[in-house]
Coordinates of C-alpha atoms and ligand atoms in Angstrom, one line a residue:
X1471 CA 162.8 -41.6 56.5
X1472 CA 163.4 -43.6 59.8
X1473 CA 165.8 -46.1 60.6
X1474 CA 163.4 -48.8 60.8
X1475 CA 163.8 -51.5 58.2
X1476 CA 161.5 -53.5 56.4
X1477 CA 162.6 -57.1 55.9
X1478 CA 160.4 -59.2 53.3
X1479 CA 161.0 -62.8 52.2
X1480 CA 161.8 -62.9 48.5
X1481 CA 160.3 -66.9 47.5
X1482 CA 158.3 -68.5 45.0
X1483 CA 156.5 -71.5 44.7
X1484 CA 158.8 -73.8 43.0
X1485 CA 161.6 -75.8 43.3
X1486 CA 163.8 -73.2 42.2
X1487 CA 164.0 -69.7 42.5
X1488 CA 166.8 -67.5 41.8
X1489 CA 170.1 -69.1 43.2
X1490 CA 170.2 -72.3 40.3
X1491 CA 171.4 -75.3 41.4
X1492 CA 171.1 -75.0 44.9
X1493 CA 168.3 -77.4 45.6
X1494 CA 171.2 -80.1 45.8
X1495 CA 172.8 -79.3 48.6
X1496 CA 172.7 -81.2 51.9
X1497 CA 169.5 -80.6 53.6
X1498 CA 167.7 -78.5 51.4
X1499 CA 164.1 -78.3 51.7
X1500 CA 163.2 -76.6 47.9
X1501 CA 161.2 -80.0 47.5
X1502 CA 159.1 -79.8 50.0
X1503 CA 157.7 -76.6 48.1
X1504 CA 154.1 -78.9 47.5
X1505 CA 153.9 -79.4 51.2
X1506 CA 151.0 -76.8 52.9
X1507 CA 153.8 -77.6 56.0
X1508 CA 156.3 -76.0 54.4
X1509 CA 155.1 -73.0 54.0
X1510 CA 153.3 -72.5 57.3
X1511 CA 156.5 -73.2 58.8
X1512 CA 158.4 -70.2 57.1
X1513 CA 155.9 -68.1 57.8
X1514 CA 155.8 -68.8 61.7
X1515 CA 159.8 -68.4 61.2
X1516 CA 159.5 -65.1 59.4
X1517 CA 156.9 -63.6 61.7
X1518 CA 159.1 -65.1 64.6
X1519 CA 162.1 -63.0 62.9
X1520 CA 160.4 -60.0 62.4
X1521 CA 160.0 -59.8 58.7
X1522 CA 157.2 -57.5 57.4
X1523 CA 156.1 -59.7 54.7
X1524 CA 156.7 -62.9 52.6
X1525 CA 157.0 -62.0 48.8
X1526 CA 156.0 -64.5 46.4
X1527 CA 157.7 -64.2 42.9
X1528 CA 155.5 -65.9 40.2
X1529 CA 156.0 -66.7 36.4
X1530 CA 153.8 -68.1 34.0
X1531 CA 155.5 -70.5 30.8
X1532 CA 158.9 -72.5 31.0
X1533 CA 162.5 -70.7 30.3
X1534 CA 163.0 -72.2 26.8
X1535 CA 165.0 -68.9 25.3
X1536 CA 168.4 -71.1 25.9
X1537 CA 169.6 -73.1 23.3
X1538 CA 166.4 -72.5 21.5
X1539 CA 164.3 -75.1 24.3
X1540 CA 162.7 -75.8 27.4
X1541 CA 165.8 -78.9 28.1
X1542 CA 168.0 -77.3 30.3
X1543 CA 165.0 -75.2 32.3
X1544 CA 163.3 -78.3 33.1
X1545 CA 165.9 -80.9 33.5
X1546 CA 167.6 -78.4 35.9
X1547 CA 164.3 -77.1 37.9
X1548 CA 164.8 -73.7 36.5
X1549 CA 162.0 -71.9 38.4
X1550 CA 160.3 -75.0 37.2
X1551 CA 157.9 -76.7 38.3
X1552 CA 155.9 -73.6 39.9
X1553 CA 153.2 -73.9 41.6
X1554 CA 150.2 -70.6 42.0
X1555 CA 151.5 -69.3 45.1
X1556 CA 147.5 -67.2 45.9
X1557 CA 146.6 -70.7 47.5
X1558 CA 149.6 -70.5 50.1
X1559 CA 148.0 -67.3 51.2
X1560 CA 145.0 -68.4 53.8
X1561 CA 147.3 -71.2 55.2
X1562 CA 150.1 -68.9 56.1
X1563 CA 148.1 -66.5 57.0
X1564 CA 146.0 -68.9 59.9
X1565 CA 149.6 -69.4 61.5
X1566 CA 150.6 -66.4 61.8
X1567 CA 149.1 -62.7 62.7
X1568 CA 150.6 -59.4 61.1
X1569 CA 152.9 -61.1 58.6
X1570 CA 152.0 -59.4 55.0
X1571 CA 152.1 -61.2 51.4
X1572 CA 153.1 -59.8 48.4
X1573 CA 152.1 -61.8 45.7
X1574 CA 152.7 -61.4 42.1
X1575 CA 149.9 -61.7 39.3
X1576 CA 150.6 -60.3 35.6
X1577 CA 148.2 -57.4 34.0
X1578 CA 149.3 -58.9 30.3
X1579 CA 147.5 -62.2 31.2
X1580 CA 144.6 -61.9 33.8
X1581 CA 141.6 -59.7 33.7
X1582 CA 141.2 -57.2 35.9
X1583 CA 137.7 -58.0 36.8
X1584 CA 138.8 -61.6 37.9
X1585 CA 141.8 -60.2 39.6
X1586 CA 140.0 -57.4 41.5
X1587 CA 137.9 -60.1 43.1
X1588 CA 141.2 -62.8 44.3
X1589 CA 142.8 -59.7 45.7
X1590 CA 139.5 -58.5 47.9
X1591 CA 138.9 -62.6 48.6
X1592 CA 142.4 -62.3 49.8
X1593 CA 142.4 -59.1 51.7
X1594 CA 139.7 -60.3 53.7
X1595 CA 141.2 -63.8 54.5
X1596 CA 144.1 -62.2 55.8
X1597 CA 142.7 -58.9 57.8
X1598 CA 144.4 -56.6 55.4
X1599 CA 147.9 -58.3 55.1
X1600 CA 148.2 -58.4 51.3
X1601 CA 150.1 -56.6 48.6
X1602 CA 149.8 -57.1 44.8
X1603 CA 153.4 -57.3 42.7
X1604 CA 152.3 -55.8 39.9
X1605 CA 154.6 -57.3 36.4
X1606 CA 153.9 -57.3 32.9
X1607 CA 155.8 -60.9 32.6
X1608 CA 158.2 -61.3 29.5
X1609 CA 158.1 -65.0 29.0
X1610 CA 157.1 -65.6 25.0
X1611 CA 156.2 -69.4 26.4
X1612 CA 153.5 -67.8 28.4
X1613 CA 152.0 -65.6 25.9
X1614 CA 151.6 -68.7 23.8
X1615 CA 150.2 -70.9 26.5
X1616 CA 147.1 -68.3 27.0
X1617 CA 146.0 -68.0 23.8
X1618 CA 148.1 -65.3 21.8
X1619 CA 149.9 -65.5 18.9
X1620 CA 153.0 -63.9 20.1
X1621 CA 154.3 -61.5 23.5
X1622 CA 152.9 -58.4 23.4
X1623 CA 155.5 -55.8 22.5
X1624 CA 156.5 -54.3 26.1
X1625 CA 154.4 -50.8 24.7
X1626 CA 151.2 -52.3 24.6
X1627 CA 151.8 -54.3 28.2
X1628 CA 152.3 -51.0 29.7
X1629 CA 149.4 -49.5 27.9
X1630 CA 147.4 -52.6 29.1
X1631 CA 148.5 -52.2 32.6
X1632 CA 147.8 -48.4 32.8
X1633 CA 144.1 -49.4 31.7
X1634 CA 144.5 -52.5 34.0
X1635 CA 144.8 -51.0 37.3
X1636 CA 142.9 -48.1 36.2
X1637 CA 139.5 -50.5 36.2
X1638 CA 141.0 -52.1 39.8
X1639 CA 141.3 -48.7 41.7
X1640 CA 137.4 -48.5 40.4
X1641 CA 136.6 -51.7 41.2
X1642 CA 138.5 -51.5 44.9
X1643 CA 138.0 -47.9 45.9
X1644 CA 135.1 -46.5 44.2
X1645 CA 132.5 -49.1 43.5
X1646 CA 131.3 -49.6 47.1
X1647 CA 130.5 -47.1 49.9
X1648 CA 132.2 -47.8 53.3
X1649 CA 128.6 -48.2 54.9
X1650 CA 126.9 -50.1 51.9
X1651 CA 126.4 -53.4 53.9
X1652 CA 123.7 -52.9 56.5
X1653 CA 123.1 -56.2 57.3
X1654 CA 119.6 -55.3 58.7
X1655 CA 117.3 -58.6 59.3
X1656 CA 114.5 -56.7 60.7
X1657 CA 114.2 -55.0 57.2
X1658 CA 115.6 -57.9 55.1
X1659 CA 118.3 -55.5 53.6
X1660 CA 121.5 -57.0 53.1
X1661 CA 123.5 -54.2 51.4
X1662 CA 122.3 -50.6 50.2
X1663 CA 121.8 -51.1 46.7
X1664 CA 122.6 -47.3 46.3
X1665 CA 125.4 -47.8 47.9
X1666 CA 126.9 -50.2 45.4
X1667 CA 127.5 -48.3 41.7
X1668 CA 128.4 -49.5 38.0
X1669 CA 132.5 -48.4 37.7
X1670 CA 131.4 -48.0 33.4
X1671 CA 134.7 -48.6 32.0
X1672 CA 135.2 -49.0 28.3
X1673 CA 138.8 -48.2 27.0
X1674 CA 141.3 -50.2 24.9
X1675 CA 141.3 -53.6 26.3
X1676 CA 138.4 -53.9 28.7
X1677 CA 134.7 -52.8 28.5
X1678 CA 133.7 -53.2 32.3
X1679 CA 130.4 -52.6 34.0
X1680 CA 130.5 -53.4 37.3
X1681 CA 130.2 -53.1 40.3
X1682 CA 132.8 -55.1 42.0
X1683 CA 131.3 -58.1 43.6
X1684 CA 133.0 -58.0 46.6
X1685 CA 132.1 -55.7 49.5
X1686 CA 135.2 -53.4 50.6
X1687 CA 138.1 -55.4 52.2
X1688 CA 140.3 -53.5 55.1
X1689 CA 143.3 -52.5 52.6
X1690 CA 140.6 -52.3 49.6
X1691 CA 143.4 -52.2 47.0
X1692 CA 146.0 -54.3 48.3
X1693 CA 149.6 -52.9 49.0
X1694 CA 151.3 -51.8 45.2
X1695 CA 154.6 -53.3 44.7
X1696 CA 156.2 -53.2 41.1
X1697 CA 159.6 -53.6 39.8
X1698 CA 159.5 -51.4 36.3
X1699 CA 163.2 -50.3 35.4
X1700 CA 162.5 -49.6 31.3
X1701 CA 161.2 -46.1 30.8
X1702 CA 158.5 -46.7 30.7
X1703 CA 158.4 -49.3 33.4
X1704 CA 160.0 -46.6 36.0
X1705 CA 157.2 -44.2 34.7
X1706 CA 154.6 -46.9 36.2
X1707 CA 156.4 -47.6 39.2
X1708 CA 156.4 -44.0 39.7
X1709 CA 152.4 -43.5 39.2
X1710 CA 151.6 -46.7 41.1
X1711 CA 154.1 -48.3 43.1
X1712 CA 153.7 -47.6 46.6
X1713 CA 156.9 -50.0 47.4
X1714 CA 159.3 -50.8 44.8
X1715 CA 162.1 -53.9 44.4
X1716 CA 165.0 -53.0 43.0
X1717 CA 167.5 -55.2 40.9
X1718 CA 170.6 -52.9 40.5
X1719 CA 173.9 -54.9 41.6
X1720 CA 175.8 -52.1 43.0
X1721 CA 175.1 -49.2 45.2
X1722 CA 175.3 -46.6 43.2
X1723 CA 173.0 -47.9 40.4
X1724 CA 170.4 -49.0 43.6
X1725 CA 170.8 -44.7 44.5
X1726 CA 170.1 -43.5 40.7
X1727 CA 166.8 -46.0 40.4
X1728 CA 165.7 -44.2 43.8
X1729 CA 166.5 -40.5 43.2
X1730 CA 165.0 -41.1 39.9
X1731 CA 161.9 -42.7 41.2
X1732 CA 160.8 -40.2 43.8
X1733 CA 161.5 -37.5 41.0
X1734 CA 159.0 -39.0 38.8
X1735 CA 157.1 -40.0 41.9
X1736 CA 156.8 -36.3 42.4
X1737 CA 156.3 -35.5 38.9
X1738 CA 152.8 -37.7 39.8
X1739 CA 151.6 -35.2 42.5
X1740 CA 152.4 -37.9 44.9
X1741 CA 154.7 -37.8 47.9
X1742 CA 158.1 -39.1 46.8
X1743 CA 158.7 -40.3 50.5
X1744 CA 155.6 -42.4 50.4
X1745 CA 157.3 -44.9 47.8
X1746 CA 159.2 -47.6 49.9
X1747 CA 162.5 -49.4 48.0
X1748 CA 163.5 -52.8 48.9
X1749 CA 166.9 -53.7 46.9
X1750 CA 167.5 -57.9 47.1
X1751 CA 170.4 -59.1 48.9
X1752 CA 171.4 -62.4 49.6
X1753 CA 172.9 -63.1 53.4
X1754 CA 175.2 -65.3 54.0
X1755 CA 176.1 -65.4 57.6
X1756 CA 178.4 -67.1 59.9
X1757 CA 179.3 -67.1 63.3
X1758 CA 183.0 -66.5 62.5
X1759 CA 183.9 -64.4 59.4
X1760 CA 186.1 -67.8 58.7
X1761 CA 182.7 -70.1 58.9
X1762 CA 180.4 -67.5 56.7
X1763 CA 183.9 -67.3 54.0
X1764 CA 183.5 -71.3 53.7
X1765 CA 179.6 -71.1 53.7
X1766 CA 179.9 -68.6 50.9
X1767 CA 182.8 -71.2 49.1
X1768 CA 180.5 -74.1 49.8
X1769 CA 177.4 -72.1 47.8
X1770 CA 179.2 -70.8 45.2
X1771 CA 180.6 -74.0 44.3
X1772 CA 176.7 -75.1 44.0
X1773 CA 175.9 -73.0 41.6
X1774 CA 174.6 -74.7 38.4
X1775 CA 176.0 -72.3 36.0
X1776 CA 174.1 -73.8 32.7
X1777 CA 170.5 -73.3 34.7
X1778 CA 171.8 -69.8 35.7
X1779 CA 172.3 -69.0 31.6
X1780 CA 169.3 -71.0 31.3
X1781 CA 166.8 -68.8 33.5
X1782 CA 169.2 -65.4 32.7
X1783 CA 168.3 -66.1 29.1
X1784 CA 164.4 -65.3 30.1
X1785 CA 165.2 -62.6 31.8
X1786 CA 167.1 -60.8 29.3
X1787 CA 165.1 -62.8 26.1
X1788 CA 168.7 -63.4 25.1
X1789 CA 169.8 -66.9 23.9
X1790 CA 172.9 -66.7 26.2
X1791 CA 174.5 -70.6 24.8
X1792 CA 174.7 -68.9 20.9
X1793 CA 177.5 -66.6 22.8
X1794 CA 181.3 -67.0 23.4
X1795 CA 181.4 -67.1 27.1
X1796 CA 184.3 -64.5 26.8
X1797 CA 182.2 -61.9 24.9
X1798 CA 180.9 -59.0 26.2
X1799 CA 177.0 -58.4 27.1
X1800 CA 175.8 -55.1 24.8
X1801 CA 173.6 -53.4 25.8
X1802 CA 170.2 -53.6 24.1
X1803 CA 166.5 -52.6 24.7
X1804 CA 165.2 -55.9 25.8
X1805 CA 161.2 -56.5 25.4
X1806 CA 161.7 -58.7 28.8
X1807 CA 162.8 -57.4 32.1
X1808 CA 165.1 -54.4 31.3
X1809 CA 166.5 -54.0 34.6
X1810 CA 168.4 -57.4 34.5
X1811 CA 170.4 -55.8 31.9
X1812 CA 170.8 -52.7 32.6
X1813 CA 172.5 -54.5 35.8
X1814 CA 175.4 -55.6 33.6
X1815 CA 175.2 -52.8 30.4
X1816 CA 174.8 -49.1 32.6
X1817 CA 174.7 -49.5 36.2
X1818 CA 178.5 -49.1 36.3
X1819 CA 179.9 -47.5 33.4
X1820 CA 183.4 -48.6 33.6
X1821 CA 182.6 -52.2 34.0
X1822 CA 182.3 -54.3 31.0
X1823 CA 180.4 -58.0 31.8
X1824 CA 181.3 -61.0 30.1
X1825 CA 178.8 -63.8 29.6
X1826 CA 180.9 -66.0 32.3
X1827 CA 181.0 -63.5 34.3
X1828 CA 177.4 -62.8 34.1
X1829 CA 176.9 -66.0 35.1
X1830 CA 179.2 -66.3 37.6
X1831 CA 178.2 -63.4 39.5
X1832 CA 173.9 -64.4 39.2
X1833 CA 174.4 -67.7 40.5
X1834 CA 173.8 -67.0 44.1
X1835 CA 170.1 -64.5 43.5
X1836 CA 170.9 -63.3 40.2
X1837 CA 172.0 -59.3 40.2
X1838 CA 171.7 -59.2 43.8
X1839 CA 174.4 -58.0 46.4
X1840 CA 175.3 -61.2 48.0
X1841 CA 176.8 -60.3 51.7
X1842 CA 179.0 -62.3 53.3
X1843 CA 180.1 -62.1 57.1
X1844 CA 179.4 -63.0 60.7
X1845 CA 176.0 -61.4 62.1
X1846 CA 177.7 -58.0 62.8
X1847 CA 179.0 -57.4 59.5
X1848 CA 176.1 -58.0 57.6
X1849 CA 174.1 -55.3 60.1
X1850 CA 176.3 -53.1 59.4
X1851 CA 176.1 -53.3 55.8
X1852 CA 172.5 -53.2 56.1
X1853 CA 172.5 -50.1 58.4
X1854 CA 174.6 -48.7 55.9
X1855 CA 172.2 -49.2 52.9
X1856 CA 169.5 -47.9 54.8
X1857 CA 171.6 -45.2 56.4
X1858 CA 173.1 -43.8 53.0
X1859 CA 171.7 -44.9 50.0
X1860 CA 168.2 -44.3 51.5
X1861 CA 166.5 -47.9 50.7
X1862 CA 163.6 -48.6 53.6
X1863 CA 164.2 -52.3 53.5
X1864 CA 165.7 -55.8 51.7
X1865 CA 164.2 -58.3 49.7
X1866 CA 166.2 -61.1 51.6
X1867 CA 167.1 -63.8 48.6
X1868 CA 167.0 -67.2 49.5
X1869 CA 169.6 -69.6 48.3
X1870 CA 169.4 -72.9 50.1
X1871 CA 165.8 -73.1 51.8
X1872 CA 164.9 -72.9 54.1
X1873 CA 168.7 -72.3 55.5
X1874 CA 169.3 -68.6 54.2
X1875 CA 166.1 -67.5 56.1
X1876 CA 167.0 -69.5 59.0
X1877 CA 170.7 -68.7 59.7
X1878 CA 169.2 -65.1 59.3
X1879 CA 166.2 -65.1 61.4
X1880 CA 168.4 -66.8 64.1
X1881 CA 171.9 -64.4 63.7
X1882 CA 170.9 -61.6 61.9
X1883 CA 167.7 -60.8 63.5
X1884 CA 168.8 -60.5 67.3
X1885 CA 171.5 -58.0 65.9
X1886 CA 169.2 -55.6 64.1
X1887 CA 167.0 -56.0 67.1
X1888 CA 169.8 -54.7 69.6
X1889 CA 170.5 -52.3 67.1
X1890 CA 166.9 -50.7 66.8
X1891 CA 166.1 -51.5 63.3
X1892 CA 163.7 -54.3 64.1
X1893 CA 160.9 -53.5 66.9
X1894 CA 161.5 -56.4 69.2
X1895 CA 157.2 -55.8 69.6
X1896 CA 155.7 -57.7 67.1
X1897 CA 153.5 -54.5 64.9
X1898 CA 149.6 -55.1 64.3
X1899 CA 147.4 -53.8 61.6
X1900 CA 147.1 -54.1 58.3
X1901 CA 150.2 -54.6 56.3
X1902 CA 149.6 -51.1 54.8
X1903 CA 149.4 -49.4 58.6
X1904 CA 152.5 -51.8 58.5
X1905 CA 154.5 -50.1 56.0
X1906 CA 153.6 -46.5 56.1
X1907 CA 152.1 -46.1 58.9
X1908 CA 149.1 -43.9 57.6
X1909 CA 146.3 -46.0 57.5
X1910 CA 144.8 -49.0 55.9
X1911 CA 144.2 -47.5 52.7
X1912 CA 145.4 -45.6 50.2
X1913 CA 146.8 -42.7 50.9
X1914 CA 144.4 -39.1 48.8
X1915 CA 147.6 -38.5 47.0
X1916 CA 147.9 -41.7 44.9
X1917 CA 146.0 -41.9 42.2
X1918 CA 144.1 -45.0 42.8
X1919 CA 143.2 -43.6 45.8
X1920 CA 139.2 -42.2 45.8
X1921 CA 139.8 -39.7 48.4
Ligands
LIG1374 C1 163.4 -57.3 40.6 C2 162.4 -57.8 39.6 C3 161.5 -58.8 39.9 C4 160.6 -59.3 39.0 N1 159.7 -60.3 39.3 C5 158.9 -60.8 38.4 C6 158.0 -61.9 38.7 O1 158.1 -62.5 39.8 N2 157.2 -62.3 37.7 C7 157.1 -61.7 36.5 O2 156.3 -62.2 35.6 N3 157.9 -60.7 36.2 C8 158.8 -60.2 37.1 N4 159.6 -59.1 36.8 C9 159.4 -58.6 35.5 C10 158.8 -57.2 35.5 O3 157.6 -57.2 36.2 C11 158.4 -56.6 34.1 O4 157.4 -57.4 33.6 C12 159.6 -56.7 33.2 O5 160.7 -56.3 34.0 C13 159.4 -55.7 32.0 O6 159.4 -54.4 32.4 P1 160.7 -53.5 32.6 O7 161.6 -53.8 31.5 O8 160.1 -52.1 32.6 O9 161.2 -53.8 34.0 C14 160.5 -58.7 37.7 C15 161.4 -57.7 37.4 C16 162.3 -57.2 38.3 C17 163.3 -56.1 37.9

């Protein structure tokens, strides 16, 4: 592993994200999150900072697990309102040239026909700068708003995904030949028709033809990200993550998610080094350890603690206002996002949560480490991470916007520079070449991969 790190943007295309509350404070931007200016401007800031990619969170249906409804969530912009963050892609991209995007689309609710093409669309626009976060979603509100009954149990998601990207990796890698498009005008050939073949899928969920419509892009599957921490989540990851985002609060639960993913990443035939992790942390940086202490003071006492329940009760599918704030969090087998709970219940087993103290602690980017110090200390801490626990890079959570990326891009940055773990070269290439430094495409031991 080298020493470089990986810095990505963790955002979304709402008004709130994951630090509740904190679109009131003086001078936040969170607002202006319908503005195209907005966005252009954080990703001229992030290229400017060195950050490999911007990674767009995204979330279909409204938080209405809390108290039974959608109040609290809405009143309190609890990731809510959200905009589609694919149509921020081709605007950032224009302003800026090597800056990736990760951007999160759900196997439980699109078709992988229709998502196959956006990605390619996408790849193209940007030269090869894209990555796909692949989730399952666990909202019940968005099952219901595109047309089921009820959630899927978190089974069949995962048996839907396995089929899901199964169909992609046909449609991306296999469908079309590398020298299908000819473009010859003398003999009015376009493409190679025998260079384009049917991918002849019929399984559980989809019966799929093809071929893909869209001729090979530079990445042809986009960059893999995931986030599984279930069992069977971690067995996905495993199979198709090529970079991962972890949610583990502490250090040492961030060091058993690894180790355990490169063993099953192994397990897969693939090269366990090949799988990049990314834990979240949230900076909060000062000039003086005094000034980042009273920044830190100043955003706790932000925090909305009823939104934070509020958008913790999605996550975990746990009404958390039917609970005495004093009681303990048990651990369960949640059919929504396991890792947030396993964050409180087993990632360190001589620490028992409350539910105040749950909220409490996910105010400022949920179950991320928040770190708190002048520019030197939190390098340190993030040469440490990389250093010992092994991670290749941060999720840096945002909590006021655009001030977290900001104060980081303009203290942080020029530190990890002088230290080495940021090229002070801007990179080129595809955000793949990026990342691994291998190639555009897949590499022959992932499965997806056709070669
Ligand atoms: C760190 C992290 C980030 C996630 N981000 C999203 C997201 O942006 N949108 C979404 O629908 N699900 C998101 N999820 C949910 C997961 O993709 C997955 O659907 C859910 O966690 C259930 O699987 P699991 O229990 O195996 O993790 C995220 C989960 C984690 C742990």
């Amino acid at each position: 592993m080298s020493d470089r790190i990986h810095l990505n943007l963790f955002t979304m295309n709402s008004v709130e994200h994951v630090s509740p509350g904190s679109w009131r404070h003086a001078g936040d931007r969170s607002h202006e999150y319908t503005d195209r200016e907005y966005w252009t401007e954080i990703a001229q800031t992030a290229e400017r900072g060195g950050f490999t990619a911007v990674f767009f969170a995204d979330v279909r249906g409204v938080y209405d697990v809390y108290g039974g409804d959608r109040e609290t969530a809405v009143q309190k912009g609890v990731q809510t309102p959200a905009n589609d963050p694919t149509y921020l892609l081709p605007a950032m991209a224009a302003v800026t040239d090597r800056l990736g995007f990760a951007v999160t689309r759900s196997t439980t609710y699109q078709h992988p026909y229709e998502l196959a093409r956006q990605f390619s669309t996408l790849d193209h626009l940007t030269d090869g700068r894209v990555a796909f976060n692949v989730v399952t979603s666990y909202l019940e509100s968005a099952a219901v708003n595109l047309g089921l009954d009820e959630r899927m149990d978190k089974q069949t998601r995962y048996d839907r995904a396995d089929e899901f990207l199964a169909v992609c990796y046909a449609l991306w890698e296999e469908s079309w030949d590398d020298n299908a498009v000819v473009r010859d005008a003398e003999a009015g050939v376009y493409t190679r028709p025998e260079g384009v073949d049917r991918i002849d899928h019929e399984g559980e969920f989809f019966d799929i033809p093809g071929p893909h419509g869209c001729e090979p892009s530079p990445q042809r599957t986009p960059v893999l990200f995931q986030a599984g921490s279930s069992e069977r989540g971690r067995t996905f990851a495993a199979r198709n993550a090529e970079a991962v985002f972890c949610s583990q609060p502490t250090e040492a639960g961030v060091r058993e998610y690894v180790d355990d993913l490169r063993t099953r990443a192994a397990d897969h035939g693939r090269d366990p080094d090949r799988l990049a992790f990314f834990p979240g942390i949230v900076p909060v940086v000062g000039e003086t350890e005094a000034a980042a202490r009273a920044k830190h003071d100043r955003l706790r006492e932000g925090v909305d603690v009823e939104a934070t329940l509020a958008l913790l009760s999605g996550f975990l599918d746990m009404d958390l206002s039917a609970l005495d704030p004093d009681q303990r969090i048990e651990h369960i087998e949640t059919d929504a996002i396991q890792g947030t709970m396993n964050a409180f219940t087993q990632t360190d087993p001589d620490r028992e949560w409350t539910v105040r103290e749950v909220a409490e602690f996910s105010g400022l980017g949920t179950t991320s480490p928040v770190v708190v110090g002048t520019p030197t200390e939190v390098a340190d801490e993030m040469e440490r991470w990389v250093r010992e626990v092994g991670v290749d890079g941060f999720n840096i959570k945002e909590v006021v916007r655009t001030g977290t990326l900001d104060d980081f891009v303009d203290l942080v940055v020029p530190e990890l520079r002088e230290r080495g773990l940021l090229p002070a070269e801007t990179e080129t290439g595809t955000l793949r070449d990026q990342l691994f430094d291998d190639g555009p495409q897949l590499p022959p031991t992932h499965p997806g991969s056709d070669g």
